[in-house]
N, C-alpha and C. Protein backbone atom coordinates (compact mmCIF):
# COMPACT_ATOMS: atom_id res chain seq x y z
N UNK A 1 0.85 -1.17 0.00
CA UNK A 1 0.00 0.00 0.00
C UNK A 1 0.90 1.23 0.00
N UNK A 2 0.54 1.88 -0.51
CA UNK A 2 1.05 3.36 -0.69
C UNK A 2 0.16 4.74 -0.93
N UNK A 3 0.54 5.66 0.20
CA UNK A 3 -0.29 7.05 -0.76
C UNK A 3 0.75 8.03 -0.20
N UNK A 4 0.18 9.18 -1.93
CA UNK A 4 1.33 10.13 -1.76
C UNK A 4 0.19 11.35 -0.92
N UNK A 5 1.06 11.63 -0.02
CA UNK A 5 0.39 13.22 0.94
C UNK A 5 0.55 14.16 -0.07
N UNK A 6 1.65 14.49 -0.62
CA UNK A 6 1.77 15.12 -2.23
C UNK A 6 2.58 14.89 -3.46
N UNK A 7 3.02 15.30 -4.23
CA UNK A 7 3.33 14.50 -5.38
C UNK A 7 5.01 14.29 -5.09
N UNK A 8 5.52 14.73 -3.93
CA UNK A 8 7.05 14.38 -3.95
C UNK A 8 7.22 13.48 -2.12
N UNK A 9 6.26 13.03 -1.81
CA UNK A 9 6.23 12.68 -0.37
C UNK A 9 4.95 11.67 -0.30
N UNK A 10 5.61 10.16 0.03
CA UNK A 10 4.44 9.62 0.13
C UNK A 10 4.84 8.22 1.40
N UNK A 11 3.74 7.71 2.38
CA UNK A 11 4.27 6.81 2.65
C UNK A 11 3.53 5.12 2.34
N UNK A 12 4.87 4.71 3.17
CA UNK A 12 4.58 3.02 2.04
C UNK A 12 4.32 1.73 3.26
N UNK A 13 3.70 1.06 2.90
CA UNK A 13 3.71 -0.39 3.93
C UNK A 13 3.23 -1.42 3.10
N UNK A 14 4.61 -2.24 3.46
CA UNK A 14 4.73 -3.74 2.73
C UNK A 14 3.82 -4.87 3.97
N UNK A 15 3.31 -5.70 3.56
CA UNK A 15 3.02 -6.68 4.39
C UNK A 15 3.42 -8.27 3.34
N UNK A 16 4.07 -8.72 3.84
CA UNK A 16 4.52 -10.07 3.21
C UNK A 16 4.43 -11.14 3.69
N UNK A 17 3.67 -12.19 2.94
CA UNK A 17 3.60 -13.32 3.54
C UNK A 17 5.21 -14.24 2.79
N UNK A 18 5.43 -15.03 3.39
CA UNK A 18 6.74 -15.68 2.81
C UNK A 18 6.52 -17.31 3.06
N UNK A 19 6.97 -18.04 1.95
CA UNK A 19 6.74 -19.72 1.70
C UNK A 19 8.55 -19.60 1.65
N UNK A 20 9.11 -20.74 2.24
CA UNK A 20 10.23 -20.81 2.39
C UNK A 20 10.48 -22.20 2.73
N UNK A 21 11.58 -22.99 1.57
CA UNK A 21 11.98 -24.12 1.43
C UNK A 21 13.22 -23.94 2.26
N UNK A 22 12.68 -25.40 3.56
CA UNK A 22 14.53 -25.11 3.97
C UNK A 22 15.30 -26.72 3.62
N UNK A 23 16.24 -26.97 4.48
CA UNK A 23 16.91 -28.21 4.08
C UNK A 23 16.28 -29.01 4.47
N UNK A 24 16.21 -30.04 4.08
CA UNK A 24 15.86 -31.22 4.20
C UNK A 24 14.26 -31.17 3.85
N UNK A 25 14.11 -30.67 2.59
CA UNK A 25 12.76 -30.47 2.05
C UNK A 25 11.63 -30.47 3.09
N UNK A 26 11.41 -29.31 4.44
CA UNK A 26 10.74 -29.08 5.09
C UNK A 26 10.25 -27.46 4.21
N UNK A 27 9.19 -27.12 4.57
CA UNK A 27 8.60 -25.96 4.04
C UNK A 27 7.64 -25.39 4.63
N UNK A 28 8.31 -24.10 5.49
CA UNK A 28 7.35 -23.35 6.18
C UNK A 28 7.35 -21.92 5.69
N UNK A 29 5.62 -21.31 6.18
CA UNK A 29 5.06 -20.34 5.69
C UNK A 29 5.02 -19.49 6.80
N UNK A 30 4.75 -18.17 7.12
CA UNK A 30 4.29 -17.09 8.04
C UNK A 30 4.07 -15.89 7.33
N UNK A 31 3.88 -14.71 8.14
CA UNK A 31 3.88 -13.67 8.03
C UNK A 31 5.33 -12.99 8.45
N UNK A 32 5.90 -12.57 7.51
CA UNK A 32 7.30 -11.91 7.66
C UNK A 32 7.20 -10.46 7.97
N UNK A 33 8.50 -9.68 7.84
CA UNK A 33 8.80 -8.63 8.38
C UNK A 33 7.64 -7.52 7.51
N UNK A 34 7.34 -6.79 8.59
CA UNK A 34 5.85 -5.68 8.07
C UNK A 34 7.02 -4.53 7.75
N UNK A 35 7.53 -3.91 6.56
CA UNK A 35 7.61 -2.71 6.07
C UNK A 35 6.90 -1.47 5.90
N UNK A 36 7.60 -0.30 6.72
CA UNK A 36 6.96 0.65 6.54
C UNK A 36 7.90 1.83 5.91
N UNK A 37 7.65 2.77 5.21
CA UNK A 37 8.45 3.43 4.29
C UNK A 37 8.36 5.37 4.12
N UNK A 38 9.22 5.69 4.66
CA UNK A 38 9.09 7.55 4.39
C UNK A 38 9.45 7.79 2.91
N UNK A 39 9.18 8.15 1.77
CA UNK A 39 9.43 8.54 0.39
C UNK A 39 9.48 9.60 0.20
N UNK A 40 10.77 10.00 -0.56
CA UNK A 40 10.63 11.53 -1.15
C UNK A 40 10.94 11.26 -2.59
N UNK A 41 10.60 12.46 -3.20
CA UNK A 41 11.06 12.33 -4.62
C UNK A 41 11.34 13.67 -4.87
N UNK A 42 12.42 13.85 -6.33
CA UNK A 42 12.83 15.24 -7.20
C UNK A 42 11.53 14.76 -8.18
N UNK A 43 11.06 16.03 -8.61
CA UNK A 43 10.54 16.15 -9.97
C UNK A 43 11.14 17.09 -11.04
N UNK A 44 12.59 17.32 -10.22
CA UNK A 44 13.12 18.01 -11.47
C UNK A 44 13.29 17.74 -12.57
N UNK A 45 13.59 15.86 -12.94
CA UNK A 45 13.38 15.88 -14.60
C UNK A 45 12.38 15.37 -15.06
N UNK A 46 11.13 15.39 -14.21
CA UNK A 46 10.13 14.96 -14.56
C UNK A 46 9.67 15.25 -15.94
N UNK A 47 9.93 16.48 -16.75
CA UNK A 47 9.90 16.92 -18.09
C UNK A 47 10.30 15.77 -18.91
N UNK A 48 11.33 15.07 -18.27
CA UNK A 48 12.28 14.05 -19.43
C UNK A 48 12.01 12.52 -18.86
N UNK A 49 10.69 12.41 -18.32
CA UNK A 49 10.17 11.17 -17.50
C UNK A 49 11.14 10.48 -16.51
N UNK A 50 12.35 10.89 -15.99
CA UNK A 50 12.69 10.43 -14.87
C UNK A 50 12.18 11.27 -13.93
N UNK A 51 12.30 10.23 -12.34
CA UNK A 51 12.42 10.52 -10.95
C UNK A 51 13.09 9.89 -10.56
N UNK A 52 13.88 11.01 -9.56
CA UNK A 52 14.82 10.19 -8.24
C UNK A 52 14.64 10.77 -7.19
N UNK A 53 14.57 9.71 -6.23
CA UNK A 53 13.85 9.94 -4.90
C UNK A 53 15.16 9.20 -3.77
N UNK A 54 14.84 8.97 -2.85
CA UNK A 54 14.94 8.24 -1.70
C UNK A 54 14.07 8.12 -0.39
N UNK A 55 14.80 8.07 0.84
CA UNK A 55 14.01 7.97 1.79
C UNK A 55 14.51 6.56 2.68
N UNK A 56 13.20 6.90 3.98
CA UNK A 56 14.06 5.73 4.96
C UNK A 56 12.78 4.76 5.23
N UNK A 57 13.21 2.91 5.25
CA UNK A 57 12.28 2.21 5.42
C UNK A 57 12.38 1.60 6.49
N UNK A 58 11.38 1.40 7.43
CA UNK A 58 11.75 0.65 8.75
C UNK A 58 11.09 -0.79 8.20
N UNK A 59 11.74 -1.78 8.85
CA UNK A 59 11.56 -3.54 8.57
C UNK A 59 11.38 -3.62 10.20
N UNK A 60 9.70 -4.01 10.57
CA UNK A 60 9.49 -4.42 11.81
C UNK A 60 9.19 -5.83 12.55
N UNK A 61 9.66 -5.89 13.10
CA UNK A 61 9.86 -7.39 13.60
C UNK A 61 8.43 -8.45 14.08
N UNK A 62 8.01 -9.04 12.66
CA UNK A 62 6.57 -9.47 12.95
C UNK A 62 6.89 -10.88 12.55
N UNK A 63 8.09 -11.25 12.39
CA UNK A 63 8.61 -12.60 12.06
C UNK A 63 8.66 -13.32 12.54
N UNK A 64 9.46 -14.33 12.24
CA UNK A 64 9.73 -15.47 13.36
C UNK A 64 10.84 -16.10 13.23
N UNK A 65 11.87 -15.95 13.79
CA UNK A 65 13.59 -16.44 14.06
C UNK A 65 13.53 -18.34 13.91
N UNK A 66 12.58 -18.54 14.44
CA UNK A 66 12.82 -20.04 15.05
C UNK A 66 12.42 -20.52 13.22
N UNK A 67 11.55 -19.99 12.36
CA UNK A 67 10.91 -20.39 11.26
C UNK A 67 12.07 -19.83 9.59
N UNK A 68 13.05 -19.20 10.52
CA UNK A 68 13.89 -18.35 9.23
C UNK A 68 12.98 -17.62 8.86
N UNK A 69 12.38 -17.08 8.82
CA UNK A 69 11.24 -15.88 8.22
C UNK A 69 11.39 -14.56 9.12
N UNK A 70 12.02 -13.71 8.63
CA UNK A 70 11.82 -12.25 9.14
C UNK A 70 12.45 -12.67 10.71
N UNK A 71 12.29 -11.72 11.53
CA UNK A 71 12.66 -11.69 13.16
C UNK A 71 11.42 -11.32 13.89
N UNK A 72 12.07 -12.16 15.02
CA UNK A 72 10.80 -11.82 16.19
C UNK A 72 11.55 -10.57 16.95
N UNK A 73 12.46 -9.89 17.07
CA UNK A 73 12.88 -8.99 17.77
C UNK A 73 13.90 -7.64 16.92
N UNK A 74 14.09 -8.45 15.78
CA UNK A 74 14.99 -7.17 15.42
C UNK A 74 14.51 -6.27 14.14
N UNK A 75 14.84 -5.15 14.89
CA UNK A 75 14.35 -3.80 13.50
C UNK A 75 14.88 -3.47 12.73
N UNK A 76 14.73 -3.35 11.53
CA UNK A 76 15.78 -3.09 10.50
C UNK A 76 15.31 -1.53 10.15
N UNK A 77 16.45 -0.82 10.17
CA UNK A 77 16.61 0.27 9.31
C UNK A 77 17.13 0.86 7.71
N UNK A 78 16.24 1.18 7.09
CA UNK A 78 17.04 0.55 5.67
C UNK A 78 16.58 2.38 4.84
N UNK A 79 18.13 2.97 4.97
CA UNK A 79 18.06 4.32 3.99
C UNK A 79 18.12 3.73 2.46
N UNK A 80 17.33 4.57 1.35
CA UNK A 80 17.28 3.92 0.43
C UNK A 80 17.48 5.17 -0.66
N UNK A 81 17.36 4.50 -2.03
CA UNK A 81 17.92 5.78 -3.41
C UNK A 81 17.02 5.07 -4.05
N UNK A 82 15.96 5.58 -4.98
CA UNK A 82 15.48 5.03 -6.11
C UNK A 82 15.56 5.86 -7.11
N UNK A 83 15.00 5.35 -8.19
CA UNK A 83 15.29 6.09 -9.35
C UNK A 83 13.77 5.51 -10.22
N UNK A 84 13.10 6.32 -11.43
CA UNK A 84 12.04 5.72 -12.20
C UNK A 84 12.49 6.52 -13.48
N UNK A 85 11.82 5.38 -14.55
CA UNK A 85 11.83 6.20 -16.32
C UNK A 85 10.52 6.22 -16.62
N UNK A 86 10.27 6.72 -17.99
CA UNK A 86 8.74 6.41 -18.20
C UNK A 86 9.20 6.81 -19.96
N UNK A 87 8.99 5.73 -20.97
CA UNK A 87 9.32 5.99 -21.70
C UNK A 87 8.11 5.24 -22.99
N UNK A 88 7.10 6.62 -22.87
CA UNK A 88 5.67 5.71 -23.24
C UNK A 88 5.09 4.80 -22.81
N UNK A 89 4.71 3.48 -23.20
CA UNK A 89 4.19 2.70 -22.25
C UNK A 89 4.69 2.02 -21.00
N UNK A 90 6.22 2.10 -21.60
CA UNK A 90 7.17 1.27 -20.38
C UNK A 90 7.48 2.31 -18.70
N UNK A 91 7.44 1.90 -17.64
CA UNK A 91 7.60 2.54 -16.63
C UNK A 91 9.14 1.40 -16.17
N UNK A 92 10.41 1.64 -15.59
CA UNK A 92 11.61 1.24 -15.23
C UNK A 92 11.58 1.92 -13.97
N UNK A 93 11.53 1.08 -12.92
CA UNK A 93 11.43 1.98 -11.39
C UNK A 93 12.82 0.53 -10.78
N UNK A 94 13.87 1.54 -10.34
CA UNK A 94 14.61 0.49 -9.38
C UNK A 94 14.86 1.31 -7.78
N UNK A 95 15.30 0.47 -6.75
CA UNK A 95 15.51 0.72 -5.25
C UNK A 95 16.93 0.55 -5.11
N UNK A 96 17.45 0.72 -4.30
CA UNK A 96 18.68 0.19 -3.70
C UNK A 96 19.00 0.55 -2.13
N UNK A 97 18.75 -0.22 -1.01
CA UNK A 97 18.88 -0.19 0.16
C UNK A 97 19.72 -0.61 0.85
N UNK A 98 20.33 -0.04 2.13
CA UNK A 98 21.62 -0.24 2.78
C UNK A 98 20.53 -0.59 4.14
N UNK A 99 20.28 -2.12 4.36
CA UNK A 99 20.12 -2.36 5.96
C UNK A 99 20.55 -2.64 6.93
N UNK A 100 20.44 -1.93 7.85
CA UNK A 100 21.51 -2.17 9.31
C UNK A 100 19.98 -2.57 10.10
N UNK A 101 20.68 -3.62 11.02
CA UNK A 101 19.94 -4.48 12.14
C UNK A 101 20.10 -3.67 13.36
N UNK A 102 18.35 -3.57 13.96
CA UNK A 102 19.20 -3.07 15.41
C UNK A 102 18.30 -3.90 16.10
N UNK A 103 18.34 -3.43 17.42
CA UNK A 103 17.61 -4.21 18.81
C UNK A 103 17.57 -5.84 18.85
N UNK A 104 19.02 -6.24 18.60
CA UNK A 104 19.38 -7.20 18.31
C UNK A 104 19.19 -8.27 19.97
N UNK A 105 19.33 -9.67 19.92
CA UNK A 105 19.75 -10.10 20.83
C UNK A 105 21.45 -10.25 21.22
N UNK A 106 21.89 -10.14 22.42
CA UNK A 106 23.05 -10.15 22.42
C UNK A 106 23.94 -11.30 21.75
N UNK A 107 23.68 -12.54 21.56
CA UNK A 107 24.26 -12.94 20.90
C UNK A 107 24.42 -12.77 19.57
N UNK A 108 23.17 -12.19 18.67
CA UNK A 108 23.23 -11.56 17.35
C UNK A 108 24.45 -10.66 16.66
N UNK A 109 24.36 -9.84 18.24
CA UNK A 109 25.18 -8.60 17.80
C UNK A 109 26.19 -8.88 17.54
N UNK A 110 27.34 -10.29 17.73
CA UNK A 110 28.38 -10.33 17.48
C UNK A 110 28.52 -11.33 15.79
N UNK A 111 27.21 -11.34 15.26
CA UNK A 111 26.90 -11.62 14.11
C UNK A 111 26.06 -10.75 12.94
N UNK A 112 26.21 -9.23 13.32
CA UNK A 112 25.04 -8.43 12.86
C UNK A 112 25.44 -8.42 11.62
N UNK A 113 24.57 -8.53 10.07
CA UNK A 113 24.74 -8.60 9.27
C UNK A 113 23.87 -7.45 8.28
N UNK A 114 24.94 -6.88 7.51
CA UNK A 114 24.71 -5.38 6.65
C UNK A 114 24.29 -5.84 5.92
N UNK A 115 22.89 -5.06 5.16
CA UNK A 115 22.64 -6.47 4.25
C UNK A 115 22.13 -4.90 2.86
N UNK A 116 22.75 -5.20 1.73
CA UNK A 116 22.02 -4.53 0.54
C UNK A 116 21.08 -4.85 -0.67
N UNK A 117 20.38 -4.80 -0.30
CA UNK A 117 18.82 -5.08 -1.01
C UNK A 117 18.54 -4.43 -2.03
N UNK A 118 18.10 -4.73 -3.13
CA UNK A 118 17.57 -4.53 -4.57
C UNK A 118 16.23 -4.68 -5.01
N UNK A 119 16.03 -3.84 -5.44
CA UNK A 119 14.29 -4.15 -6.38
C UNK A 119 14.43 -3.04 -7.54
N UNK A 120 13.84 -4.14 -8.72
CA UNK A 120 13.61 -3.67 -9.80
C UNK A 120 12.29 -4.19 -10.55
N UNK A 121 12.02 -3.36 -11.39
CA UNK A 121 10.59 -3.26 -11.83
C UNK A 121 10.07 -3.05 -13.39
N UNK A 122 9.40 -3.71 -13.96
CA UNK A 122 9.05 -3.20 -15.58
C UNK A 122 7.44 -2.87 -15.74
N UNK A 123 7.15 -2.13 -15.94
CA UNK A 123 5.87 -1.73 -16.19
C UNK A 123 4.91 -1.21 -17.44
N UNK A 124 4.49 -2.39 -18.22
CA UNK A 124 3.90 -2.16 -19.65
C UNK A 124 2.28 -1.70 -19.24
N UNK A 125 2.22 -0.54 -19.76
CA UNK A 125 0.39 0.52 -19.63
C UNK A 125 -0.24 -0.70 -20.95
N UNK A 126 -0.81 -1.27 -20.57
CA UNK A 126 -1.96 -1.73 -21.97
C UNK A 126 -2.94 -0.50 -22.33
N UNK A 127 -3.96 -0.18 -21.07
CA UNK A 127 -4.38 1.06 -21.30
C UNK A 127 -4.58 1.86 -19.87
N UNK A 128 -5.37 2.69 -19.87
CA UNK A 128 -5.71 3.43 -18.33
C UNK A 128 -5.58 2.58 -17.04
N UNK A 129 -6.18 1.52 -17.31
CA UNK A 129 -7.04 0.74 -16.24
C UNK A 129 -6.05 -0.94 -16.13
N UNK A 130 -5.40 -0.90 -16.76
CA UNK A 130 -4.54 -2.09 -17.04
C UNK A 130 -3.32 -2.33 -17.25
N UNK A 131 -2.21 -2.99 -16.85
CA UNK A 131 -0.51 -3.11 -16.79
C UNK A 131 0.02 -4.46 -16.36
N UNK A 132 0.45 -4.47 -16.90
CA UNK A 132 1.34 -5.96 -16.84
C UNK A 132 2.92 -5.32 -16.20
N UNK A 133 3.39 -6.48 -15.06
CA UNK A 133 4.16 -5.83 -14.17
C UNK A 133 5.19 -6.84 -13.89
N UNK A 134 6.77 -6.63 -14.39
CA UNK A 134 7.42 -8.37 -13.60
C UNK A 134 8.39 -7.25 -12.82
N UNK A 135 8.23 -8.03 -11.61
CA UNK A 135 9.20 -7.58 -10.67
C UNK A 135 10.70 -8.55 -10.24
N UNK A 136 11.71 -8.14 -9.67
CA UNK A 136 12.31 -8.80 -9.28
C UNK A 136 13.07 -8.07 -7.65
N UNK A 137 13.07 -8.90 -6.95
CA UNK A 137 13.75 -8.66 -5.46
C UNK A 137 14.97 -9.40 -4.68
N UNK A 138 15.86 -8.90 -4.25
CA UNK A 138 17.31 -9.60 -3.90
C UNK A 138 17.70 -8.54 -2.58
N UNK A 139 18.46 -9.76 -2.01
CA UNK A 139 19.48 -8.78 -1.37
C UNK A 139 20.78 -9.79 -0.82
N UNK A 140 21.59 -9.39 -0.57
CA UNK A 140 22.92 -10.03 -0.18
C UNK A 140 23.50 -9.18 0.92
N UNK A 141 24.19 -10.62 1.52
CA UNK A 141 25.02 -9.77 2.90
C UNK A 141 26.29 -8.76 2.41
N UNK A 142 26.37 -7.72 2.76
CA UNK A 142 27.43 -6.84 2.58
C UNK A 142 28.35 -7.03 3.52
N UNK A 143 28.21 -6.75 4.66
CA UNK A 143 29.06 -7.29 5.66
C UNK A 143 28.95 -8.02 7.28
N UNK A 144 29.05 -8.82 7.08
CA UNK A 144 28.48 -9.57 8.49
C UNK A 144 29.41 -11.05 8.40
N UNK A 145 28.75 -12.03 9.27
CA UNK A 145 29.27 -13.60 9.32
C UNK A 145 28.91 -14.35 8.21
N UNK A 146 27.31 -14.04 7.50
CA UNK A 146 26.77 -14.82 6.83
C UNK A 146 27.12 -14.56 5.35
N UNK A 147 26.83 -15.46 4.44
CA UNK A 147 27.37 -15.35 2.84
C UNK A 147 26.27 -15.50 2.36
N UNK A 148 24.99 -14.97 1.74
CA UNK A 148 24.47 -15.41 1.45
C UNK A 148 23.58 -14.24 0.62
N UNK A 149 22.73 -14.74 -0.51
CA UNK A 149 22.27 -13.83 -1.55
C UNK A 149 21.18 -14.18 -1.69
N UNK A 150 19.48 -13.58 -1.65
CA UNK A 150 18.18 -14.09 -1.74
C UNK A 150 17.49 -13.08 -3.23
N UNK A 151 16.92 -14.50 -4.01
CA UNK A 151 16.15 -13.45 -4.78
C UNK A 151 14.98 -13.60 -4.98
């Protein structure tokens, strides 16, 4: 969900459910981390169909540790840069986020992991009322204990 208060300021909330294969072909589902999002945007080249914006997203802890899905205790803070085109029917919107973990458990903290997250987007207008949309989402540890890349 999203609404803009005005055309350069809007805010955002993700709610995600997540299906997640782990080893040994077990497969559990929940409700993962609830995103909420401050947005700004330039409309300075809006003339030439770009925007670039940023802003800061909080990742709140509605997860569950024991399930690998999101956290039951820790908040993520995630400053972000986006950018959008619009080039007739096609719309090109990408993110790029830097997340730092906080309100960790103490043993976490000596494993806290930086993590930079990606989303990108294609957006074909058929007409007013209609769009066909493929998304894609990733992120990888930047710096922490863990190695690991989700998309």
């Amino acid at each position: 969900m999203e609404y803009a208060l005005e055309p350069r300021f809007s805010l955002e909330a993700k709610v995600p459910y997540t299906f997640r294969n782990r080893q040994g072909g077990e497969t559990v589902d929940r409700l993962d981390n609830i995103e909420v999002a401050a947005k700004f945007a330039s409309n300075r080249f809006a003339d030439r169909g770009t925007v670039i914006g940023g802003g800061l997203e909080l990742g709140l802890p509605t997860g569950n540790d024991a399930k690998g899905i999101g956290s039951n205790n820790e908040l993520e803070v995630a400053p972000f840069l986006d950018a959008g085109i619009q080039k007739g029917p096609f719309e090109v919107v990408g993110f790029l986020f830097f997340e730092i973990p906080t309100n960790q458990d103490a043993e976490e903290k000596d494993e806290a992991d930086l993590k930079l997250a990606y989303q990108g987007s294609l957006l074909y207008h058929l007409n007013r009322r209609w769009a066909l949309l493929a998304e894609v989402d990733g992120e990888t540890i930047a710096s922490g204990q863990k190695d690991e890349t989700v998309w």
